[in-house]
Coordinates of C-alpha atoms and ligand atoms in Angstrom, one line a residue:
M72 CA -127.4 -161.1 -131.3
T73 CA -130.6 -159.1 -131.0
F74 CA -131.0 -159.4 -134.8
R75 CA -131.8 -163.0 -134.2
Y76 CA -135.0 -161.9 -132.5
P77 CA -135.8 -158.6 -134.5
W78 CA -139.5 -158.9 -133.9
R79 CA -139.1 -159.2 -130.1
A80 CA -136.4 -156.5 -129.9
G81 CA -138.6 -154.3 -132.0
I82 CA -141.7 -154.9 -129.9
S83 CA -139.8 -154.2 -126.7
L84 CA -138.4 -151.0 -128.0
A85 CA -141.8 -149.8 -129.3
M86 CA -143.4 -150.4 -125.9
A87 CA -140.5 -148.7 -124.2
V88 CA -140.8 -145.8 -126.5
A89 CA -144.7 -145.6 -126.0
C90 CA -144.2 -145.7 -122.1
T91 CA -141.7 -142.8 -122.6
A92 CA -143.8 -140.7 -124.6
L93 CA -146.6 -140.9 -122.0
V94 CA -144.4 -139.1 -119.5
L95 CA -145.6 -135.8 -120.9
V96 CA -149.1 -136.4 -119.4
L97 CA -148.1 -135.1 -115.9
P98 CA -146.6 -131.7 -116.9
S99 CA -149.2 -131.1 -119.5
V100 CA -152.0 -131.8 -116.9
T101 CA -150.3 -129.5 -114.5
Q102 CA -150.0 -126.7 -116.9
V103 CA -153.7 -127.0 -118.1
L104 CA -154.9 -127.2 -114.5
V105 CA -153.0 -124.1 -113.5
D106 CA -153.2 -122.0 -116.6
E107 CA -156.7 -123.0 -117.9
V108 CA -158.8 -124.5 -115.0
I109 CA -157.5 -122.1 -112.2
D110 CA -156.4 -118.9 -114.0
K111 CA -159.2 -118.9 -116.6
H112 CA -161.9 -120.4 -114.3
R113 CA -162.5 -123.2 -116.9
G114 CA -164.2 -125.6 -114.5
D115 CA -165.7 -127.5 -117.3
L116 CA -162.2 -128.8 -118.2
L117 CA -161.4 -130.3 -114.8
V118 CA -163.1 -133.7 -115.0
P119 CA -162.1 -134.5 -118.6
T120 CA -158.4 -133.4 -117.9
V121 CA -158.2 -135.6 -114.9
L122 CA -159.8 -138.5 -116.5
T123 CA -157.8 -138.4 -119.7
A124 CA -154.6 -138.2 -117.4
I125 CA -155.6 -141.2 -115.4
G126 CA -156.5 -143.0 -118.6
A127 CA -153.0 -142.2 -119.9
I128 CA -151.3 -143.4 -116.7
F129 CA -153.3 -146.6 -116.9
V130 CA -152.2 -147.3 -120.5
R131 CA -148.5 -146.6 -119.5
Q132 CA -148.8 -149.1 -116.6
V133 CA -150.4 -151.8 -118.8
L134 CA -147.6 -151.3 -121.4
F135 CA -145.1 -151.6 -118.6
T136 CA -146.4 -154.9 -117.6
F137 CA -146.0 -156.3 -121.2
R138 CA -142.6 -154.6 -121.5
T139 CA -141.2 -156.1 -118.3
Y140 CA -142.5 -159.7 -119.5
G141 CA -141.3 -159.1 -123.0
N142 CA -137.8 -157.9 -121.9
N143 CA -137.2 -160.8 -119.6
A144 CA -138.2 -163.2 -122.3
L145 CA -135.8 -161.6 -124.7
E146 CA -133.0 -161.6 -122.2
Q147 CA -133.5 -165.3 -121.4
K148 CA -133.4 -166.2 -125.0
L149 CA -130.2 -164.2 -125.6
V150 CA -128.5 -165.6 -122.5
H151 CA -129.5 -169.2 -123.5
D152 CA -128.0 -168.6 -127.0
L153 CA -124.8 -167.1 -125.9
R154 CA -124.4 -169.6 -123.1
L155 CA -124.8 -172.4 -125.6
E156 CA -122.4 -170.8 -128.0
V157 CA -119.7 -170.5 -125.3
Y158 CA -120.2 -173.9 -124.1
N159 CA -120.0 -175.3 -127.5
K160 CA -116.8 -173.4 -128.2
L161 CA -115.3 -174.7 -124.9
Q162 CA -115.8 -178.2 -126.1
R163 CA -114.0 -177.3 -129.3
L164 CA -111.1 -175.7 -127.6
P165 CA -107.7 -177.7 -127.4
I166 CA -106.9 -179.5 -124.2
K167 CA -103.8 -177.1 -124.0
W168 CA -106.2 -174.3 -123.3
F169 CA -107.6 -176.1 -120.3
D170 CA -104.1 -176.5 -118.9
S171 CA -103.8 -172.8 -118.4
N172 CA -107.5 -171.9 -117.4
S173 CA -108.9 -173.2 -114.3
S174 CA -112.3 -174.7 -114.2
G175 CA -113.6 -172.2 -111.6
E176 CA -112.5 -169.4 -113.9
I177 CA -114.2 -170.9 -116.8
M178 CA -117.3 -171.6 -114.9
S179 CA -117.4 -168.0 -113.9
R180 CA -117.3 -166.9 -117.6
V181 CA -120.3 -169.1 -118.5
A182 CA -122.3 -168.5 -115.2
S183 CA -121.7 -164.7 -114.6
D184 CA -120.2 -163.0 -117.7
V185 CA -122.6 -164.4 -120.3
P186 CA -125.8 -162.9 -118.4
A187 CA -123.8 -159.6 -117.8
T188 CA -123.0 -159.4 -121.5
D189 CA -126.6 -159.8 -122.5
R190 CA -128.0 -157.6 -119.8
V191 CA -126.2 -154.7 -121.6
I192 CA -128.2 -155.5 -124.8
V193 CA -131.5 -155.7 -123.0
E194 CA -130.9 -152.7 -120.9
T195 CA -130.0 -150.7 -124.0
I196 CA -133.4 -151.6 -125.5
D197 CA -135.4 -151.2 -122.3
Q198 CA -133.5 -148.3 -120.4
T199 CA -130.9 -146.5 -122.5
I200 CA -132.7 -145.8 -125.7
P201 CA -136.0 -144.7 -123.7
A202 CA -133.8 -142.7 -121.4
I203 CA -132.4 -140.7 -124.2
L204 CA -135.7 -140.5 -125.9
Q205 CA -137.3 -139.3 -122.6
F206 CA -134.7 -136.6 -122.2
F207 CA -135.3 -135.2 -125.7
I208 CA -139.1 -135.4 -125.6
I209 CA -139.1 -133.5 -122.2
A210 CA -136.5 -131.0 -123.4
G211 CA -138.5 -130.3 -126.6
Y212 CA -141.6 -129.9 -124.6
M213 CA -139.8 -127.4 -122.4
C214 CA -138.3 -125.6 -125.3
Y215 CA -141.8 -125.3 -127.0
H216 CA -142.9 -123.3 -123.8
S217 CA -139.8 -121.4 -123.0
W218 CA -136.3 -121.9 -124.6
Q219 CA -134.9 -119.5 -122.0
L220 CA -136.1 -121.3 -119.0
T221 CA -134.9 -124.6 -120.7
L222 CA -131.4 -123.3 -121.2
V223 CA -131.4 -122.4 -117.5
T224 CA -132.6 -125.9 -116.6
L225 CA -130.1 -127.7 -118.8
A226 CA -127.1 -125.6 -117.6
P227 CA -125.6 -128.2 -115.2
L228 CA -125.6 -130.8 -118.0
P229 CA -122.1 -130.2 -119.6
F230 CA -120.6 -130.5 -116.1
I231 CA -122.5 -133.7 -115.4
G232 CA -121.3 -135.1 -118.8
C233 CA -117.7 -134.3 -118.0
I234 CA -117.9 -136.0 -114.6
T235 CA -119.4 -139.1 -116.1
Y236 CA -117.0 -139.4 -118.8
F237 CA -114.0 -139.1 -116.5
Y238 CA -115.5 -141.4 -113.9
S239 CA -116.1 -144.2 -116.6
R240 CA -112.4 -143.9 -117.6
F241 CA -111.4 -144.1 -113.9
A242 CA -113.8 -147.0 -113.1
E243 CA -113.2 -149.4 -116.0
P244 CA -110.0 -150.9 -115.0
R245 CA -111.3 -151.1 -111.5
W246 CA -114.3 -153.1 -112.7
R247 CA -112.1 -155.5 -114.5
E248 CA -110.0 -156.2 -111.4
S249 CA -113.3 -156.6 -109.4
S250 CA -114.5 -159.1 -111.9
E251 CA -111.2 -161.0 -112.0
A252 CA -111.3 -161.2 -108.2
S253 CA -114.7 -162.8 -108.2
A254 CA -113.5 -165.2 -110.9
A255 CA -110.5 -166.1 -108.7
L256 CA -112.8 -166.8 -105.7
N257 CA -115.0 -169.0 -107.8
S258 CA -111.9 -170.8 -109.1
L259 CA -110.6 -171.4 -105.5
L260 CA -114.0 -172.5 -104.3
H261 CA -114.2 -175.1 -107.2
D262 CA -110.7 -176.3 -106.5
N263 CA -111.4 -176.8 -102.7
L264 CA -114.7 -178.6 -103.3
S265 CA -112.9 -181.0 -105.8
G266 CA -110.3 -181.5 -103.3
I267 CA -112.5 -181.6 -100.2
R268 CA -111.3 -185.2 -99.3
Q269 CA -107.6 -184.2 -99.4
I270 CA -108.4 -181.1 -97.4
K271 CA -110.1 -183.2 -94.7
A272 CA -107.6 -186.1 -94.9
Y273 CA -104.5 -183.7 -94.4
T274 CA -106.6 -181.6 -91.9
V275 CA -105.7 -178.5 -93.6
E276 CA -109.2 -177.0 -93.1
P277 CA -107.8 -173.9 -91.5
E278 CA -105.4 -173.1 -94.2
A279 CA -108.1 -173.7 -96.9
L280 CA -110.4 -171.4 -94.9
D281 CA -107.6 -168.7 -94.7
R282 CA -107.0 -168.9 -98.4
F283 CA -110.7 -168.6 -99.1
G284 CA -110.9 -165.8 -96.6
D285 CA -108.2 -163.9 -98.4
A286 CA -109.8 -164.3 -101.8
S287 CA -113.1 -163.3 -100.5
L288 CA -111.5 -160.2 -98.8
N289 CA -109.8 -159.4 -102.1
V290 CA -113.2 -159.5 -103.9
G291 CA -114.6 -157.0 -101.2
R292 CA -111.5 -154.9 -101.5
K293 CA -111.7 -154.6 -105.3
H294 CA -115.5 -154.0 -105.1
M295 CA -114.9 -151.1 -102.6
R296 CA -112.2 -149.6 -105.0
V297 CA -115.1 -149.2 -107.6
M298 CA -117.5 -147.9 -105.0
K299 CA -115.1 -145.4 -103.6
G300 CA -115.2 -143.6 -106.8
Q301 CA -118.9 -143.9 -107.1
A302 CA -119.6 -142.8 -103.6
M303 CA -117.8 -139.4 -104.5
V304 CA -119.1 -139.0 -108.0
W305 CA -122.8 -139.5 -107.7
P306 CA -123.5 -137.1 -104.8
G307 CA -121.6 -134.5 -106.9
V308 CA -123.8 -135.2 -109.9
S309 CA -127.0 -134.9 -107.7
L310 CA -125.7 -131.7 -106.2
L311 CA -125.3 -130.1 -109.6
A312 CA -128.8 -131.5 -110.8
E313 CA -130.6 -130.4 -107.6
S314 CA -129.0 -126.8 -107.6
G315 CA -130.3 -126.7 -111.1
I316 CA -133.9 -127.1 -110.0
I317 CA -133.6 -124.2 -107.5
I318 CA -132.0 -121.9 -110.1
M319 CA -134.7 -122.8 -112.6
M320 CA -137.5 -122.0 -110.0
G321 CA -135.7 -118.6 -109.3
F322 CA -135.6 -117.7 -112.9
G323 CA -139.2 -118.9 -113.5
A324 CA -140.5 -116.8 -110.6
Y325 CA -138.5 -113.7 -111.9
W326 CA -140.0 -114.1 -115.4
V327 CA -143.6 -114.6 -114.1
L328 CA -143.2 -111.4 -112.0
N329 CA -141.4 -109.3 -114.7
A330 CA -142.0 -110.8 -118.1
G331 CA -145.5 -112.0 -118.1
M332 CA -144.7 -115.7 -118.2
P333 CA -147.8 -117.8 -117.4
K334 CA -147.6 -119.4 -113.9
G335 CA -148.3 -122.9 -115.4
I336 CA -145.0 -122.9 -117.2
P337 CA -142.6 -122.9 -114.2
M338 CA -145.0 -125.3 -112.5
A339 CA -145.0 -127.7 -115.5
F340 CA -141.2 -127.4 -115.7
L341 CA -141.0 -128.3 -111.9
V342 CA -143.0 -131.5 -112.7
S343 CA -141.0 -132.0 -116.0
W344 CA -137.7 -131.6 -114.2
G345 CA -138.1 -135.1 -112.5
F346 CA -138.6 -136.8 -115.9
L347 CA -135.6 -134.8 -117.4
F348 CA -133.2 -135.7 -114.8
D349 CA -134.6 -139.3 -114.2
P350 CA -132.4 -140.4 -117.2
I351 CA -129.5 -138.7 -115.8
S352 CA -129.9 -140.3 -112.4
R353 CA -130.1 -143.6 -114.2
I354 CA -126.7 -142.9 -115.7
N355 CA -125.3 -144.2 -112.4
T356 CA -126.7 -147.7 -112.6
L357 CA -126.4 -147.7 -116.4
T358 CA -122.7 -146.8 -116.2
Q359 CA -122.1 -149.6 -113.8
L360 CA -124.0 -152.0 -116.0
Y361 CA -122.0 -151.0 -119.0
L362 CA -118.7 -151.0 -117.4
G363 CA -119.4 -154.4 -115.8
G364 CA -120.9 -155.6 -119.1
K365 CA -117.9 -154.4 -121.1
V366 CA -115.5 -156.3 -118.9
S367 CA -117.8 -159.4 -119.0
A368 CA -118.1 -159.2 -122.8
K369 CA -114.4 -159.1 -123.1
R370 CA -114.0 -162.2 -121.2
V371 CA -116.8 -163.9 -123.1
F372 CA -115.4 -163.0 -126.5
E373 CA -111.8 -164.0 -125.4
V374 CA -113.3 -167.6 -125.3
L375 CA -115.3 -167.2 -128.6
D376 CA -112.4 -165.8 -130.4
M377 CA -110.1 -168.7 -129.5
L378 CA -109.1 -171.0 -132.3
D379 CA -110.9 -174.4 -132.3
E380 CA -109.0 -177.5 -132.0
T381 CA -107.7 -178.2 -135.6
N382 CA -109.1 -181.0 -137.7
L383 CA -111.8 -181.9 -135.2
T384 CA -114.3 -183.1 -137.8
E385 CA -112.4 -182.4 -141.1
G386 CA -109.6 -184.8 -142.2
D387 CA -109.4 -188.2 -143.5
R388 CA -111.7 -191.0 -142.3
P389 CA -110.2 -194.3 -143.6
D390 CA -112.9 -197.1 -143.9
V391 CA -110.9 -199.7 -141.8
F392 CA -108.4 -199.3 -139.2
K393 CA -106.3 -202.4 -138.6
G394 CA -104.4 -201.0 -135.8
K395 CA -100.9 -200.5 -136.9
V396 CA -99.1 -197.6 -135.1
E397 CA -95.8 -196.2 -135.9
F398 CA -93.8 -193.4 -134.2
D399 CA -91.0 -192.0 -136.3
N400 CA -88.7 -189.7 -134.6
A401 CA -91.7 -188.2 -132.8
G402 CA -91.1 -185.3 -130.3
F403 CA -93.2 -183.0 -128.2
S404 CA -92.7 -180.3 -125.5
Y405 CA -95.4 -178.7 -123.4
A406 CA -93.1 -175.8 -122.7
P407 CA -90.3 -174.5 -124.9
D408 CA -86.9 -176.3 -124.3
A409 CA -88.4 -178.8 -122.0
P410 CA -89.2 -181.8 -124.3
A411 CA -91.5 -184.4 -122.7
V412 CA -90.9 -186.9 -125.7
R413 CA -87.8 -186.9 -127.8
G414 CA -87.0 -188.8 -131.0
L415 CA -89.4 -191.6 -130.3
S416 CA -89.4 -194.3 -132.8
L417 CA -91.4 -197.6 -132.5
V418 CA -93.7 -199.9 -134.5
A419 CA -96.8 -201.6 -133.2
E420 CA -98.3 -204.2 -135.4
P421 CA -102.1 -204.7 -135.2
G422 CA -103.1 -206.6 -132.1
M423 CA -99.9 -205.9 -130.3
T424 CA -99.7 -205.0 -126.6
V425 CA -96.9 -202.3 -126.1
A426 CA -96.0 -201.7 -122.4
L427 CA -94.6 -198.3 -121.7
V428 CA -92.5 -198.3 -118.5
G429 CA -90.1 -195.8 -116.9
P430 CA -89.8 -193.5 -114.0
T431 CA -92.4 -190.8 -113.2
G432 CA -92.1 -187.8 -115.6
A433 CA -90.4 -190.0 -118.3
G434 CA -93.1 -189.1 -120.8
K435 CA -95.4 -192.1 -120.8
S436 CA -98.7 -190.3 -120.3
T437 CA -97.5 -187.9 -123.1
V438 CA -97.1 -190.8 -125.6
L439 CA -100.8 -191.6 -125.0
N440 CA -101.8 -187.9 -125.2
L441 CA -100.0 -187.7 -128.7
L442 CA -102.1 -190.8 -129.8
T443 CA -105.4 -189.1 -128.9
R444 CA -104.1 -185.9 -130.3
F445 CA -105.0 -184.0 -127.1
Y446 CA -101.5 -182.5 -128.0
E447 CA -99.8 -182.6 -131.5
T448 CA -96.3 -183.7 -132.1
D449 CA -93.9 -180.8 -133.0
Q450 CA -91.3 -183.1 -134.3
G451 CA -91.3 -186.4 -136.4
I452 CA -94.4 -188.2 -137.4
I453 CA -97.0 -190.8 -136.1
L454 CA -98.6 -193.0 -138.6
L455 CA -101.8 -195.1 -138.2
D456 CA -102.0 -197.9 -140.7
G457 CA -99.5 -195.7 -142.7
H458 CA -101.7 -192.5 -142.7
P459 CA -100.0 -189.6 -140.9
I460 CA -102.0 -188.8 -137.8
E461 CA -102.3 -185.2 -138.5
T462 CA -104.3 -185.9 -141.8
L463 CA -106.9 -187.9 -139.9
S464 CA -110.1 -186.5 -138.5
K465 CA -109.8 -186.2 -134.8
E466 CA -113.4 -187.5 -134.4
W467 CA -112.5 -190.6 -136.4
L468 CA -109.3 -191.1 -134.4
R469 CA -111.2 -190.7 -131.1
D470 CA -114.1 -192.9 -132.3
N471 CA -111.5 -195.7 -133.0
T472 CA -109.6 -195.3 -129.7
G473 CA -110.5 -196.4 -126.3
Y474 CA -108.9 -194.5 -123.4
V475 CA -109.0 -196.0 -120.1
T476 CA -107.3 -193.5 -117.6
Q477 CA -106.0 -194.3 -114.1
E478 CA -108.6 -192.0 -112.4
S479 CA -111.6 -193.7 -114.0
F480 CA -114.0 -190.8 -114.4
L481 CA -117.7 -191.4 -114.1
F482 CA -120.3 -188.6 -114.6
N483 CA -123.0 -188.0 -112.1
T484 CA -125.7 -189.6 -114.1
S485 CA -126.9 -193.2 -114.2
L486 CA -124.7 -196.1 -114.8
R487 CA -126.5 -196.7 -118.0
D488 CA -125.9 -193.1 -119.3
N489 CA -122.2 -193.4 -118.3
L490 CA -121.9 -196.5 -120.3
L491 CA -123.7 -195.2 -123.3
L492 CA -121.1 -192.6 -123.7
A493 CA -119.1 -195.4 -125.5
K494 CA -122.0 -196.4 -127.8
K495 CA -125.1 -194.3 -127.9
D496 CA -127.3 -197.1 -129.2
A497 CA -126.2 -200.0 -127.1
T498 CA -129.0 -202.2 -125.8
D499 CA -129.2 -203.2 -122.2
D500 CA -128.2 -206.7 -123.4
E501 CA -125.0 -205.3 -124.9
I502 CA -124.3 -203.2 -121.7
W503 CA -124.7 -206.2 -119.6
A504 CA -122.4 -208.4 -121.9
A505 CA -119.8 -205.7 -121.5
L506 CA -120.2 -205.4 -117.7
E507 CA -119.9 -209.3 -117.5
A508 CA -116.7 -209.3 -119.5
A509 CA -115.3 -206.6 -117.5
N510 CA -116.2 -208.5 -114.2
A511 CA -118.5 -205.7 -113.2
A512 CA -122.0 -207.2 -113.6
G513 CA -121.8 -208.8 -110.1
F514 CA -121.7 -205.5 -108.2
V515 CA -124.1 -203.7 -110.6
R516 CA -126.6 -206.4 -110.2
E517 CA -126.5 -206.1 -106.4
M518 CA -127.4 -202.4 -106.6
P519 CA -131.2 -201.9 -105.9
Q520 CA -131.4 -199.7 -109.1
G521 CA -129.1 -201.7 -111.2
L522 CA -128.2 -199.7 -114.3
D523 CA -130.3 -196.8 -113.2
S524 CA -128.1 -196.2 -110.0
L525 CA -126.5 -192.8 -109.9
A526 CA -122.7 -192.7 -110.0
G527 CA -122.3 -189.7 -107.6
E528 CA -120.0 -186.8 -108.4
R529 CA -116.9 -188.2 -110.1
G530 CA -118.2 -191.7 -109.4
V531 CA -117.8 -191.3 -105.6
R532 CA -120.4 -194.1 -104.9
F533 CA -117.9 -196.7 -106.3
S534 CA -114.5 -198.1 -105.2
G535 CA -111.5 -197.6 -107.1
G536 CA -111.6 -201.2 -108.4
E537 CA -115.3 -200.9 -109.3
K538 CA -114.8 -197.7 -111.2
Q539 CA -111.9 -199.2 -113.2
R540 CA -114.0 -202.2 -114.1
L541 CA -116.8 -199.8 -115.1
S542 CA -114.6 -197.8 -117.4
I543 CA -113.1 -201.1 -118.8
A544 CA -116.7 -202.1 -119.5
R545 CA -117.2 -198.7 -121.2
A546 CA -114.2 -199.4 -123.4
L547 CA -115.4 -203.0 -124.2
L548 CA -118.6 -201.5 -125.3
K549 CA -117.0 -199.1 -127.7
N550 CA -114.9 -202.0 -129.0
P551 CA -112.2 -199.7 -130.5
P552 CA -109.2 -201.1 -132.6
L553 CA -106.7 -199.0 -130.7
L554 CA -106.6 -199.1 -126.9
L555 CA -104.8 -196.7 -124.6
L556 CA -104.6 -197.8 -121.0
D557 CA -103.2 -196.2 -118.1
E558 CA -103.0 -198.8 -115.4
A559 CA -104.0 -197.7 -112.0
T560 CA -101.1 -197.3 -109.4
S561 CA -103.3 -197.7 -106.5
A562 CA -103.0 -201.0 -104.7
L563 CA -106.1 -203.2 -105.0
D564 CA -106.9 -206.0 -102.8
N565 CA -105.8 -209.4 -104.3
E566 CA -109.3 -210.5 -105.4
T567 CA -110.0 -207.2 -107.0
E568 CA -106.8 -207.0 -108.6
R569 CA -107.4 -210.4 -110.1
L570 CA -110.8 -209.3 -111.4
V571 CA -109.4 -206.1 -112.9
Q572 CA -106.5 -207.8 -114.5
A573 CA -108.8 -210.4 -116.0
A574 CA -111.1 -207.7 -117.4
L575 CA -108.1 -205.9 -118.8
E576 CA -106.9 -209.0 -120.5
T577 CA -110.2 -209.5 -122.2
L578 CA -110.1 -205.8 -123.2
R579 CA -106.6 -206.0 -124.7
S580 CA -107.0 -209.1 -126.6
D581 CA -107.2 -208.7 -130.6
R582 CA -106.6 -205.0 -130.5
T583 CA -103.5 -202.8 -130.5
S584 CA -102.9 -201.7 -127.0
F585 CA -100.6 -199.1 -125.5
V586 CA -100.4 -199.7 -121.7
I587 CA -98.7 -197.5 -119.1
A588 CA -97.7 -200.5 -117.0
H589 CA -97.2 -200.4 -113.4
R590 CA -97.6 -204.1 -112.8
L591 CA -95.0 -206.6 -113.7
S592 CA -97.6 -209.1 -114.6
T593 CA -98.9 -206.8 -117.3
V594 CA -95.3 -206.0 -118.6
R595 CA -94.4 -209.7 -118.8
K596 CA -97.2 -210.5 -121.1
A597 CA -96.5 -207.4 -123.4
D598 CA -95.4 -208.0 -127.0
L599 CA -93.1 -205.1 -126.8
I600 CA -91.8 -203.2 -123.8
C601 CA -90.6 -199.6 -124.3
V602 CA -88.6 -198.3 -121.5
L603 CA -88.7 -194.4 -121.4
D604 CA -86.4 -192.1 -119.4
D605 CA -86.5 -188.4 -119.6
G606 CA -88.6 -188.4 -122.8
K607 CA -86.4 -190.8 -124.6
L608 CA -86.8 -194.5 -125.5
V609 CA -83.8 -196.0 -123.9
E610 CA -84.5 -199.7 -124.3
S611 CA -87.2 -202.0 -126.0
G612 CA -87.8 -205.5 -126.4
K613 CA -89.3 -208.5 -124.5
H614 CA -89.3 -209.0 -120.8
D615 CA -86.7 -211.6 -120.7
D616 CA -84.3 -209.9 -123.1
L617 CA -84.5 -206.7 -121.3
L618 CA -83.9 -208.3 -118.0
A619 CA -80.8 -210.1 -119.2
R620 CA -79.5 -206.8 -120.5
G621 CA -79.3 -205.5 -116.9
G622 CA -80.1 -202.0 -117.9
L623 CA -82.9 -199.5 -116.6
Y624 CA -85.6 -202.1 -117.1
A625 CA -83.8 -204.6 -115.0
K626 CA -83.3 -201.9 -112.3
L627 CA -87.1 -201.0 -112.4
C628 CA -88.1 -204.6 -112.1
A629 CA -85.8 -205.1 -109.2
A630 CA -87.1 -202.0 -107.5
S631 CA -90.8 -203.3 -108.1
L632 CA -90.1 -206.7 -106.6
R633 CA -88.6 -205.1 -103.5
E634 CA -91.8 -203.0 -102.9
Ligands
LIG241 P1 -95.2 -189.9 -117.1 O1 -96.4 -190.3 -117.5 O2 -94.1 -190.9 -117.4 O3 -95.1 -189.8 -115.5 P2 -95.7 -187.4 -118.4 O4 -95.7 -187.9 -119.8 O5 -96.9 -187.2 -117.5 O6 -94.7 -188.4 -117.6 O7 -94.8 -186.1 -118.2 C1 -93.6 -185.8 -118.9 C2 -93.1 -184.5 -118.6 O8 -94.0 -183.5 -119.1 C3 -93.0 -184.3 -117.0 O9 -91.7 -183.5 -116.9 C4 -94.1 -183.4 -116.8 O10 -93.9 -182.5 -115.7 C5 -94.5 -182.6 -118.1 N1 -96.0 -182.5 -118.2 C6 -96.9 -183.3 -118.3 N2 -98.1 -182.8 -118.5 C7 -97.9 -181.5 -118.6 C8 -98.7 -180.3 -119.0 N3 -100.0 -180.5 -119.2 N4 -98.2 -179.1 -119.1 C9 -96.9 -179.0 -118.9 N5 -96.0 -180.1 -118.5 C10 -96.4 -181.2 -118.5

């Protein structure tokens, strides 16, 4: 990903390397001050040495300022790109994927895992490479002055390496658990906020709080499992590293006394030691970052590696679509061995209204899902104007289909934007005409901000009947040849019901419509009634014929009249 910004990455790295190289200033100054200025009484070197050192430190800090800014800019660019890539991927995934992944979990991948993944790249440039470099620069500098004392100083290193290696292996699965627990908490929070009305209505706040409390405790517990290992490991690493400094000073003092080593060398080593072990002490934060980043990257790439919905843009795009729909022995199962639709055969001529009726779970919504290709048939065939549905581009299919669901969904933007979803370039006049035809113009006109009014989250500012009429207006604006309609089951007051029904009739006229009908009035007017039971078409025909037959339809009608 960084290769998208080679210049930025290169400049960041160069600044990091320059800052790192300047760490040599302090040990070198110490050595010159002790061995030259003090021991050899070279007072003339004092001021130039001190001024050069201050100058170098100044340059280092200026570089540091640019480095911080540059790295953050690079990180933001990387995060933005990856976030966009993941979001774009999410929009291309099949609906089936969303059935088995909760919104909260998906949100956590976009909101937390994407930045954590990119942090690893930025920290590699900003921290890890400079840290490794700093280690070798200082070790080289030390070797140049005394390789024996350098060996003594580096003696604890193999032990520290082993501890870090084993710790990473121990901590990685724990990091994954910790990150999954956070995702589960997000998911629960998202669910509870979406269902806040149900929680309040059923007064289950204490239970919801308990569940949230358990998930939150779990996050803490999982985090502590990671930290328990860390709490033991890092003091051990520090113990080894700090014992090293004492041993180094001991050997240094011995060699100054017995082997004629200049005093400035152990002093310079003492100052260098901090810079040598600084990268090692950073291993703690960097290991955490890498382990967390690895887990996050896995979760991000799990999404990116998923297969796109097939035929989203590819596929045939017939010039005209008259609206003939045929099901020929079509079948579909969500789960193996549990078919939701079996051997369905029916023909809807252009302009016909087909009413789907049957008990809950009979497969009515699934029939509509097959027509939008949210799911694909796994048996038989569906033909649109004679073209097998799977050969058509899904984009073309959805452009030619209006889908009005029971739960009319409105996005939390202005009414105008909600309606423009159906037709990007619709003028205000067209929008008002659609609202008029959907019996929605009256209440929209009464709103102080008219079309600019905000819909509220999921359209909370509108009543059920109003939302329905708005989504009917949306479908009218789209003016598709094929309409899929899931009639609302919720009871509306008589006047609203009349307005909604009138709007629906306008919407259905002159186009092929598949309606999941809950109202006798709708069913009566249908050109073809299909009665489904347990995924099978058990009866089909017109209202009077089916009623006379005295089968399931007659029973359903009798039951609905009793209500
Ligand atoms: P209806 O609309 O007639 O009430 P559906 O088409 O919604 O019936 O459901 C038909 C069957 O498929 C039911 O048994 C239902 O539980 C199952 N089903 C519906 N949607 C899904 C899904 N997304 N995943 C798994 N099973 C589902």
